[in-house]
PDB file of C-alpha atoms in Angstrom:
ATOM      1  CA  UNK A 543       3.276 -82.569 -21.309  1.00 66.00           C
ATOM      2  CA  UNK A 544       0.770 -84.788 -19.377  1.00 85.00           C
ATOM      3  CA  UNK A 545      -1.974 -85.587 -21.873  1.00 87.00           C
ATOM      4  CA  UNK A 546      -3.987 -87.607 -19.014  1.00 88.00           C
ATOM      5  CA  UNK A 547      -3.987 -84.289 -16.688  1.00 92.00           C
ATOM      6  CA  UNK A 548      -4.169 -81.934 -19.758  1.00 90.00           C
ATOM      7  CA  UNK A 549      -7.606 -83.602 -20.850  1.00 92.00           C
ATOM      8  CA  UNK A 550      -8.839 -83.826 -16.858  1.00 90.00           C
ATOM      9  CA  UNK A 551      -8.611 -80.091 -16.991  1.00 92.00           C
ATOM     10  CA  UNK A 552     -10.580 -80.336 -20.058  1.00 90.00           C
ATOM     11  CA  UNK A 553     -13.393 -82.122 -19.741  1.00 90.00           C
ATOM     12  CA  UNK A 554     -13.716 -80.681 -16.214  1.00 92.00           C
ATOM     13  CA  UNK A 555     -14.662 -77.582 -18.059  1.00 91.00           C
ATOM     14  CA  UNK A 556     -16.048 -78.458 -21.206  1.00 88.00           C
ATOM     15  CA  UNK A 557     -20.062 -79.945 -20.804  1.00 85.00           C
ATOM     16  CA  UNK A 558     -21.631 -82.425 -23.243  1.00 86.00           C
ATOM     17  CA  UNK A 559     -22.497 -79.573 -25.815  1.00 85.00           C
ATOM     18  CA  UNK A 560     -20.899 -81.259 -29.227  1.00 88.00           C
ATOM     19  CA  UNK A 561     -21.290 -81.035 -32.899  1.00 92.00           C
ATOM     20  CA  UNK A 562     -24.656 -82.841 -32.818  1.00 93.00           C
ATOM     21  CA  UNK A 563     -24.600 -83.285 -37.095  1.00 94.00           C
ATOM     22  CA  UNK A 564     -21.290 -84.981 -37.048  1.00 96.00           C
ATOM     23  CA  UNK A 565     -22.411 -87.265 -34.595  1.00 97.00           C
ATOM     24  CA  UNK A 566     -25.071 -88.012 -36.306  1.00 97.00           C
ATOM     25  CA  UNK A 567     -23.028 -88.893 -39.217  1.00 97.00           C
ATOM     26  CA  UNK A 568     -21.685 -91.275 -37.179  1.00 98.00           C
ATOM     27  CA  UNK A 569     -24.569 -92.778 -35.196  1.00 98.00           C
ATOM     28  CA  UNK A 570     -26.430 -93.599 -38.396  1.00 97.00           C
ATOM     29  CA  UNK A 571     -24.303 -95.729 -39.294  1.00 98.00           C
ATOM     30  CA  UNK A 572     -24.741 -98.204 -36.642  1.00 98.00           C
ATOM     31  CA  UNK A 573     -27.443-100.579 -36.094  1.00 96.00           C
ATOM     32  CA  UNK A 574     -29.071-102.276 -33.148  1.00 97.00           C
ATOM     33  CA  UNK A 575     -27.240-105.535 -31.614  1.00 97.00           C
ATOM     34  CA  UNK A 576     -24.015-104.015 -32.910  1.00 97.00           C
ATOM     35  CA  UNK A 577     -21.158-104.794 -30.354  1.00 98.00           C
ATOM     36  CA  UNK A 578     -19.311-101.201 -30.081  1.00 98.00           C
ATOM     37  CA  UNK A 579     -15.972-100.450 -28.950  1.00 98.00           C
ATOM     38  CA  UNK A 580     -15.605 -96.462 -29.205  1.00 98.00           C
ATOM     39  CA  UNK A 581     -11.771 -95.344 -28.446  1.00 98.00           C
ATOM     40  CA  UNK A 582     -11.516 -92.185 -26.877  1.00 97.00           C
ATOM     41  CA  UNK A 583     -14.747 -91.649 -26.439  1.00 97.00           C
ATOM     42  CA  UNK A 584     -15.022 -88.524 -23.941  1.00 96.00           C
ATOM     43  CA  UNK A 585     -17.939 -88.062 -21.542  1.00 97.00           C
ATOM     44  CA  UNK A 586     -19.720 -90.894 -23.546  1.00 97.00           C
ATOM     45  CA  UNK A 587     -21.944 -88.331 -26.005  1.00 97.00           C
ATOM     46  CA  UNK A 588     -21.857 -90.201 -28.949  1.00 98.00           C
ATOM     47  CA  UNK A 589     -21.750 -93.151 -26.933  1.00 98.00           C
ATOM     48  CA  UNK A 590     -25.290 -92.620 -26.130  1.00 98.00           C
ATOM     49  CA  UNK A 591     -26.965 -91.659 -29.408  1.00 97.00           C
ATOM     50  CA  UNK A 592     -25.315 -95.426 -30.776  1.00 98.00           C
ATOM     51  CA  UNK A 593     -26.568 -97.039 -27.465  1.00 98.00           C
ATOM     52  CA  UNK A 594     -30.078 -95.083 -28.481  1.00 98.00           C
ATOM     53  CA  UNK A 595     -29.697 -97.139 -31.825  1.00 97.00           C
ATOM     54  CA  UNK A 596     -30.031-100.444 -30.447  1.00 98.00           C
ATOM     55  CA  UNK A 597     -26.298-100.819 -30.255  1.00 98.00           C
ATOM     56  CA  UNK A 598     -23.657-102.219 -26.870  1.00 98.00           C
ATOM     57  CA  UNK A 599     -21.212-100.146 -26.493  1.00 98.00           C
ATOM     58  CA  UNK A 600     -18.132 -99.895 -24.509  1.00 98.00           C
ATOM     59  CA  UNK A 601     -15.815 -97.201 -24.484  1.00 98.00           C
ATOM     60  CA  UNK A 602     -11.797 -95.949 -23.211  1.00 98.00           C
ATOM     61  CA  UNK A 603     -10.526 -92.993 -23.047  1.00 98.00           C
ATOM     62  CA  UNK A 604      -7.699 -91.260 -21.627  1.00 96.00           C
ATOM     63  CA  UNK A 605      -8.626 -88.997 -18.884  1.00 97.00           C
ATOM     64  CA  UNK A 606     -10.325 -90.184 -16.021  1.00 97.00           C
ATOM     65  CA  UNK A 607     -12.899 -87.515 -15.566  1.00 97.00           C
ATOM     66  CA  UNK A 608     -14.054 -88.197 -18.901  1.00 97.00           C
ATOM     67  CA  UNK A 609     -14.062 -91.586 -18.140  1.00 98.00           C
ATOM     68  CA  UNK A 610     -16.106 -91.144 -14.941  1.00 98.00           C
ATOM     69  CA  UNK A 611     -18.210 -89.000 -16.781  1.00 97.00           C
ATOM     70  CA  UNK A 612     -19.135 -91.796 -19.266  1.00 98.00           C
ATOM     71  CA  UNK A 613     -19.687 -94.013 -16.122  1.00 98.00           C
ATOM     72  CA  UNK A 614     -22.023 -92.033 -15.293  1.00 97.00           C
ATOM     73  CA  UNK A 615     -24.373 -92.560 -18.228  1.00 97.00           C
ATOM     74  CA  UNK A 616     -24.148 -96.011 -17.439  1.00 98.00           C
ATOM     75  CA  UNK A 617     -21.237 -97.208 -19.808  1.00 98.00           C
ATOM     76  CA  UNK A 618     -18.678 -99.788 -19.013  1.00 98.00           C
ATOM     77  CA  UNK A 619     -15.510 -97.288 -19.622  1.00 98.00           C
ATOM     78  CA  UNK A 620     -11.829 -97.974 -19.181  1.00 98.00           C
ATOM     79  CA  UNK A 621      -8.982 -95.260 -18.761  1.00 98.00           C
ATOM     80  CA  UNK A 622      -6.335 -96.054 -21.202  1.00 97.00           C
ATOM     81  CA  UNK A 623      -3.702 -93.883 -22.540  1.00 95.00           C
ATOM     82  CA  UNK A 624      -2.684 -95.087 -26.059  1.00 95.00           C
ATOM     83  CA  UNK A 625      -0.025 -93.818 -26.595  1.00 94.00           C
ATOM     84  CA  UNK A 626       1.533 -96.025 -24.154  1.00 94.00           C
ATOM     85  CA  UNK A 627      -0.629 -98.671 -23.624  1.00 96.00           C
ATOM     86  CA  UNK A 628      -2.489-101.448 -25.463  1.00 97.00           C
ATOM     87  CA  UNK A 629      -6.677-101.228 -25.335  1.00 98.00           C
ATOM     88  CA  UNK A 630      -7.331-103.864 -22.433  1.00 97.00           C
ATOM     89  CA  UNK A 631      -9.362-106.716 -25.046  1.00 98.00           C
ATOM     90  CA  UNK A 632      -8.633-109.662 -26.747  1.00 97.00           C
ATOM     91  CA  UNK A 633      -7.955-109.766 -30.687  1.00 96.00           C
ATOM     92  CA  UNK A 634     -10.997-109.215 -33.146  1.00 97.00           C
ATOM     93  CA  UNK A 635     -13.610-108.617 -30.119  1.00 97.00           C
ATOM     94  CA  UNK A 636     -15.882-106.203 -31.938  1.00 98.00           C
ATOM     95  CA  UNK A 637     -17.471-105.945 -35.106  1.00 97.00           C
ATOM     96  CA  UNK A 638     -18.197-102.728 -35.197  1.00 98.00           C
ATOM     97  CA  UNK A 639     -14.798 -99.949 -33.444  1.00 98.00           C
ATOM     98  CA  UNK A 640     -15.286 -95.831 -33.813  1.00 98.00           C
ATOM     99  CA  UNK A 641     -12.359 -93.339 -33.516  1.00 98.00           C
ATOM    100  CA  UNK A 642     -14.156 -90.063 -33.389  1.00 97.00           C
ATOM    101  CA  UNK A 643     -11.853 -86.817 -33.546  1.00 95.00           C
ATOM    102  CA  UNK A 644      -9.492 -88.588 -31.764  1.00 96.00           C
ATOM    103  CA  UNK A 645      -6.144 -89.232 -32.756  1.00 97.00           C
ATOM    104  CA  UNK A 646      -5.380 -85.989 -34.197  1.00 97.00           C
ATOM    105  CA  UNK A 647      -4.938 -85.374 -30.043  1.00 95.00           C
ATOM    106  CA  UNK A 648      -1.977 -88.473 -30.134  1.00 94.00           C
ATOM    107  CA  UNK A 649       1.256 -88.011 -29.766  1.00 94.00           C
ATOM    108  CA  UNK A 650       1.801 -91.529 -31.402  1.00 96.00           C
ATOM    109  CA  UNK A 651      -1.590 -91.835 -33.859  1.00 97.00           C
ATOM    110  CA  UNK A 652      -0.259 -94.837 -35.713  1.00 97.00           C
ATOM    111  CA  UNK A 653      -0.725 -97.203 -32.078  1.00 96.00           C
ATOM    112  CA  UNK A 654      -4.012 -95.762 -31.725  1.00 97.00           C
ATOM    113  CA  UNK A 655      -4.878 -97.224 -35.395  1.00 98.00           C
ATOM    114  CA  UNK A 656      -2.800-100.117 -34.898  1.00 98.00           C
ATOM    115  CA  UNK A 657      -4.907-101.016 -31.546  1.00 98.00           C
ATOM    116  CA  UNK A 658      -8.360-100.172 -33.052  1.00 98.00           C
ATOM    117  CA  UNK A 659      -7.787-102.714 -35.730  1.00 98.00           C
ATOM    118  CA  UNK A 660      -6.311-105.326 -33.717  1.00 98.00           C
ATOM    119  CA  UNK A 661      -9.446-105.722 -31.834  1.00 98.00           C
ATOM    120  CA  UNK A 662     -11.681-105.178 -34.798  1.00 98.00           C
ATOM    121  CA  UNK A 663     -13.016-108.663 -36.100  1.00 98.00           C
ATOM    122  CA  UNK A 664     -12.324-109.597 -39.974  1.00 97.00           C
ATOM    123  CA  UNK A 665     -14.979-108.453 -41.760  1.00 97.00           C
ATOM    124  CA  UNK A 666     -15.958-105.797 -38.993  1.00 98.00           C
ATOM    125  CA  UNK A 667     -16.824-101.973 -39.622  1.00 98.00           C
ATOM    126  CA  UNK A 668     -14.456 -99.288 -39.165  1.00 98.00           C
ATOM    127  CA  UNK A 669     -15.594 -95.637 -38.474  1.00 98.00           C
ATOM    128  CA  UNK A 670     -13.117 -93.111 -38.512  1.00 98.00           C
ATOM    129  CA  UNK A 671     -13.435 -89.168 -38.217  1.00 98.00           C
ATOM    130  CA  UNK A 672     -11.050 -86.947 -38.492  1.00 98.00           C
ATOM    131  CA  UNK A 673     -10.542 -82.682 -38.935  1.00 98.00           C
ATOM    132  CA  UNK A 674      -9.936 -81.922 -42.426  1.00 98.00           C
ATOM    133  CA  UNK A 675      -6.793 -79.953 -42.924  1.00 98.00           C
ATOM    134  CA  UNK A 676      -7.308 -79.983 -46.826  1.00 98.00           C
ATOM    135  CA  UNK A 677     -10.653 -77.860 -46.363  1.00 98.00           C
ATOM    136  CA  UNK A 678     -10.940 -75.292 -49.119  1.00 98.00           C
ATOM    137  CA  UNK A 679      -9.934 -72.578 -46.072  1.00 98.00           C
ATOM    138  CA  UNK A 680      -7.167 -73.944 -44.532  1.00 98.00           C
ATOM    139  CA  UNK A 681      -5.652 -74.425 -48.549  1.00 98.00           C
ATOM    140  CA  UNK A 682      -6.547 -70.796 -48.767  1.00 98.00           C
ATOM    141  CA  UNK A 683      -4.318 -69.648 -45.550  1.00 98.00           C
ATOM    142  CA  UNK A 684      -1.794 -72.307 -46.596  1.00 97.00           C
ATOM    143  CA  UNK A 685      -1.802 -70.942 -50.459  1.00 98.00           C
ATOM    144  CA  UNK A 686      -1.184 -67.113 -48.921  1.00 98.00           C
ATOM    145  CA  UNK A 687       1.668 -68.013 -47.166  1.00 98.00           C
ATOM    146  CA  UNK A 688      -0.404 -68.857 -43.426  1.00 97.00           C
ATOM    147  CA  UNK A 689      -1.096 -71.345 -41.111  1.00 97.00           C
ATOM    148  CA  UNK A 690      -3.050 -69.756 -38.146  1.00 97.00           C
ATOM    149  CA  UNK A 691      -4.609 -71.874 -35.483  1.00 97.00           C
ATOM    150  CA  UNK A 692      -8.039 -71.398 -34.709  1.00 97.00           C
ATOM    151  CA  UNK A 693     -10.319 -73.116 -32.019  1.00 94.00           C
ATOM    152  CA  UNK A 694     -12.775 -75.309 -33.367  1.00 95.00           C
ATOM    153  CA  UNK A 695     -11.255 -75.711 -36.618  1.00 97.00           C
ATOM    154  CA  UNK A 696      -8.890 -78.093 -38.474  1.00 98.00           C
ATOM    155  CA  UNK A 697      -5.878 -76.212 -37.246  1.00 98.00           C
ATOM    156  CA  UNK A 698      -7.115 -76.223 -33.352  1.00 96.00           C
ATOM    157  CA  UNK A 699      -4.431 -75.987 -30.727  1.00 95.00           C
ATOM    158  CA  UNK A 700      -5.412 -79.280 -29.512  1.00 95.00           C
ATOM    159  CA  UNK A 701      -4.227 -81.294 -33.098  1.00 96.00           C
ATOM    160  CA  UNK A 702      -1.491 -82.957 -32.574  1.00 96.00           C
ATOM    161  CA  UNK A 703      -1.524 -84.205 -35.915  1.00 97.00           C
ATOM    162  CA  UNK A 704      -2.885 -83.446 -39.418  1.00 98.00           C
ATOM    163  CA  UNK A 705      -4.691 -85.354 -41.662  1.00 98.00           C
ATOM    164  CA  UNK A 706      -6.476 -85.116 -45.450  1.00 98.00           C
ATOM    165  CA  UNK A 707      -8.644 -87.802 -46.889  1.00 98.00           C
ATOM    166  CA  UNK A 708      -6.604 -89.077 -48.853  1.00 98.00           C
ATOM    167  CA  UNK A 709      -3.873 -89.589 -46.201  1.00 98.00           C
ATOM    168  CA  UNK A 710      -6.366 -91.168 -44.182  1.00 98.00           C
ATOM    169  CA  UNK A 711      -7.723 -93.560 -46.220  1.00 98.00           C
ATOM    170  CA  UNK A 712      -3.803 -94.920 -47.287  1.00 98.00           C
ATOM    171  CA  UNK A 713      -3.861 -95.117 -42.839  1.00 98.00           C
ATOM    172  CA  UNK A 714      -6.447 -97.646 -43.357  1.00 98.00           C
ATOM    173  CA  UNK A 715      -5.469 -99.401 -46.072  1.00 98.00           C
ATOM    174  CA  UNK A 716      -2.079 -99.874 -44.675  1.00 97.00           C
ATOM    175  CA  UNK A 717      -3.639-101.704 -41.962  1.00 98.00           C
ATOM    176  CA  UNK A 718      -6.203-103.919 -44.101  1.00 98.00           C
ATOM    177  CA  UNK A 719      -8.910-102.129 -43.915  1.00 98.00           C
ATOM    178  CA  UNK A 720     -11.147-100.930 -47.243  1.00 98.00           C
ATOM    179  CA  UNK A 721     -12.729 -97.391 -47.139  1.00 98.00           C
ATOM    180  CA  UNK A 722     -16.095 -98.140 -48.506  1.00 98.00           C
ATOM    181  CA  UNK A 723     -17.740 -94.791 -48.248  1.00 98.00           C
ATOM    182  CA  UNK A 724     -16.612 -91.403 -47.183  1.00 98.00           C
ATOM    183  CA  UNK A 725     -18.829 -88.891 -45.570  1.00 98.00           C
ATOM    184  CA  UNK A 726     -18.704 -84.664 -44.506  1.00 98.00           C
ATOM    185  CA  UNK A 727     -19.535 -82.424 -41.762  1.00 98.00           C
ATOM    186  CA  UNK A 728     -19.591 -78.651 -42.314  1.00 97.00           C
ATOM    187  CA  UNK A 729     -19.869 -77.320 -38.799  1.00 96.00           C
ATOM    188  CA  UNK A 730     -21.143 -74.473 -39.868  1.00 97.00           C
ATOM    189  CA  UNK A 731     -21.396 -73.205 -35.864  1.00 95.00           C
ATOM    190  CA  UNK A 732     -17.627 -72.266 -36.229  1.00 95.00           C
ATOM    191  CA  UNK A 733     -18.704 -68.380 -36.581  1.00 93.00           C
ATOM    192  CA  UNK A 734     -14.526 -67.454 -37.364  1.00 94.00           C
ATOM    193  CA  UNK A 735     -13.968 -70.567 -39.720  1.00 97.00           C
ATOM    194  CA  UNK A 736     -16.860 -69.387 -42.091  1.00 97.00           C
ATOM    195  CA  UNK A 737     -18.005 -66.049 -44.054  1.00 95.00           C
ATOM    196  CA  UNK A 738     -21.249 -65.583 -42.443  1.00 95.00           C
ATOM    197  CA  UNK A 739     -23.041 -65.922 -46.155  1.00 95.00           C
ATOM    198  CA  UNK A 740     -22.664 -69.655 -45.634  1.00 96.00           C
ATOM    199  CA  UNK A 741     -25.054 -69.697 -42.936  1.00 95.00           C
ATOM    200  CA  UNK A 742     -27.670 -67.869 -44.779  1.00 95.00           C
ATOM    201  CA  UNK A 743     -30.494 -70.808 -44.970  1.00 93.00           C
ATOM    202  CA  UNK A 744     -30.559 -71.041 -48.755  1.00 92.00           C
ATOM    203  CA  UNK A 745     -27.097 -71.049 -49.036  1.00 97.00           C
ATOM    204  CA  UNK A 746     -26.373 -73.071 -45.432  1.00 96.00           C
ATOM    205  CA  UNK A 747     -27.937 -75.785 -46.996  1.00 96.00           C
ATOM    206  CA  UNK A 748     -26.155 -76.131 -50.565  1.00 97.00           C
ATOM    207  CA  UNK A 749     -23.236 -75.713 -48.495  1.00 98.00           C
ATOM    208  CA  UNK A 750     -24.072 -78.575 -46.199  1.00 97.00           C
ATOM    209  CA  UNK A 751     -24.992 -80.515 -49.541  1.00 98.00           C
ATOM    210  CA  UNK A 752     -21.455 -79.836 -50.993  1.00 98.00           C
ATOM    211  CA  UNK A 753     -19.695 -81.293 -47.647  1.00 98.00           C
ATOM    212  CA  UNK A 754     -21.549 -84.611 -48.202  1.00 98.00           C
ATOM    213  CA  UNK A 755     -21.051 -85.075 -51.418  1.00 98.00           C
ATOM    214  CA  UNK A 756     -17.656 -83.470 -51.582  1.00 98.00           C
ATOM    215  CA  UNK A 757     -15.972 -83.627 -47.924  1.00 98.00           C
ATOM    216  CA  UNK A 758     -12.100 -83.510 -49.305  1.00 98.00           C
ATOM    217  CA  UNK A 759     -12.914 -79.596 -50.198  1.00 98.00           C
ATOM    218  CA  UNK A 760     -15.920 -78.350 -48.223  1.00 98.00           C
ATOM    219  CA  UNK A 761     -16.135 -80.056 -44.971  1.00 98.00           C
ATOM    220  CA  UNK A 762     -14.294 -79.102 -41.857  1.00 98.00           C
ATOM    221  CA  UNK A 763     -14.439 -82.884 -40.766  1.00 98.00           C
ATOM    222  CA  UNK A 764     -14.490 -86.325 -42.964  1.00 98.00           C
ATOM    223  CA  UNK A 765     -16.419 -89.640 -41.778  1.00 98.00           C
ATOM    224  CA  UNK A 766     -14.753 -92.834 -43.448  1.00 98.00           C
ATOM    225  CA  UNK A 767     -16.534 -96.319 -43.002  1.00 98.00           C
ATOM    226  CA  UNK A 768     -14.473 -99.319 -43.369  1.00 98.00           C
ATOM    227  CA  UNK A 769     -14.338-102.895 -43.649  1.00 98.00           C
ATOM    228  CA  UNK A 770     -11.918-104.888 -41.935  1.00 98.00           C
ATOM    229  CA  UNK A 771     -10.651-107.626 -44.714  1.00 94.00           C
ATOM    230  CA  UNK A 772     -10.474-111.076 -44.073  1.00 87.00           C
ATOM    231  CA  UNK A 773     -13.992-111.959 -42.966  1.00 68.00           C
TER     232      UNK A 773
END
């Protein structure tokens, strides 16, 4: 499969309606003057909330109408596919690098980690979110003998790959980099993921409490900030 013309096709469909609350989650965490690299970063959505923050960012990502897309909201964007190629900047140019849902759509996930530290400066922040496959659901279908893949969830037909916290985090310690807090989205918008009591408001908003606070079990994706060692 060609993942460059795969994602064209996408994005030529898809709009800039995203999960606004786990962008958020994101965004927050970056303050003005930061220098930005974010890797994969689509039509340049989340791009813009951290450029609304004060922050400079530049992005890649691997189809080029995404990429033009980006462009478009004024963004200095390069197409690179990494799962063959290196991102096109010098060692330890940016303190601050964001993966965001990304390399769960990688063939090769372990050079798109690889590449976001190398050009992460020691001491810089690391934000990393991924789809949370150990979500008390998908431990549920697994527990019952199931597996099914379902759009918009942690089993999506676009994941490549799979990933838990835990698993994650020994990702980033592997490549020198200490988890320092861990955060949790619980999309509740995914209307088949969800019993529909969850999104009664009481109840939404415990449930949205219990992601936070516990995003290994409740949360349908996981936010990790880390620190590069060495600085």
């Amino acid at each position: 499969m060609n993942l460059a013309e795969y994602y064209d096709a996408y994005w030529r469909k898809m709009g800039d309606t995203f999960d606004l609350a786990r962008l958020r989650l994101i965004a927050e965490r970056i303050g003005p003057g930061e220098n930005v690299l974010e890797v994969d970063c689509g039509p340049g959505v989340l791009a813009e909330m951290m450029r609304e923050r004060g922050a400079t960012v530049v992005g890649t990502d691997l189809s080029a109408v995404a990429v033009d897309r980006a462009r478009a909201k004024g963004f200095e964007v390069t197409q690179v596919d990494l799962d063959t190629e290196a991102l096109p900047f010098a060692g330890e140019t940016f303190e601050t690098v964001v993966s965001n849902s990304a390399i769960e759509h990688r063939f090769f996930f372990d050079r798109s980690l690889d590449e976001c530290v190398r050009v992460l400066r020691k001491g810089g922040k690391f934000l990393l979110c991924l789809p949370n496959v150990a979500h008390w659901r998908c431990r549920l279908w697994i527990l019952f003998g199931r597996f099914p893949y379902m759009r918009n969830s942690p089993t999506d037909l676009t994941h490549l790959r799979f990933f838990t916290i835990r698993e994650a985090e020994e990702l980033l310690k592997r490549r020198g980099i200490k988890v320092l807090e861990r955060d949790g989205s619980a999309s509740l918008w995914v209307k088949e993921f969800y019993p529909t009591l969850l999104r009664w408001p009481a109840i939404r908003d415990i449930y949205t409490w219990l992601a936070h606070k516990w995003p290994s079990l409740f949360a349908r994706d996981f936010v990790l900030v880390g620190r590069k060692e060495g600085g």
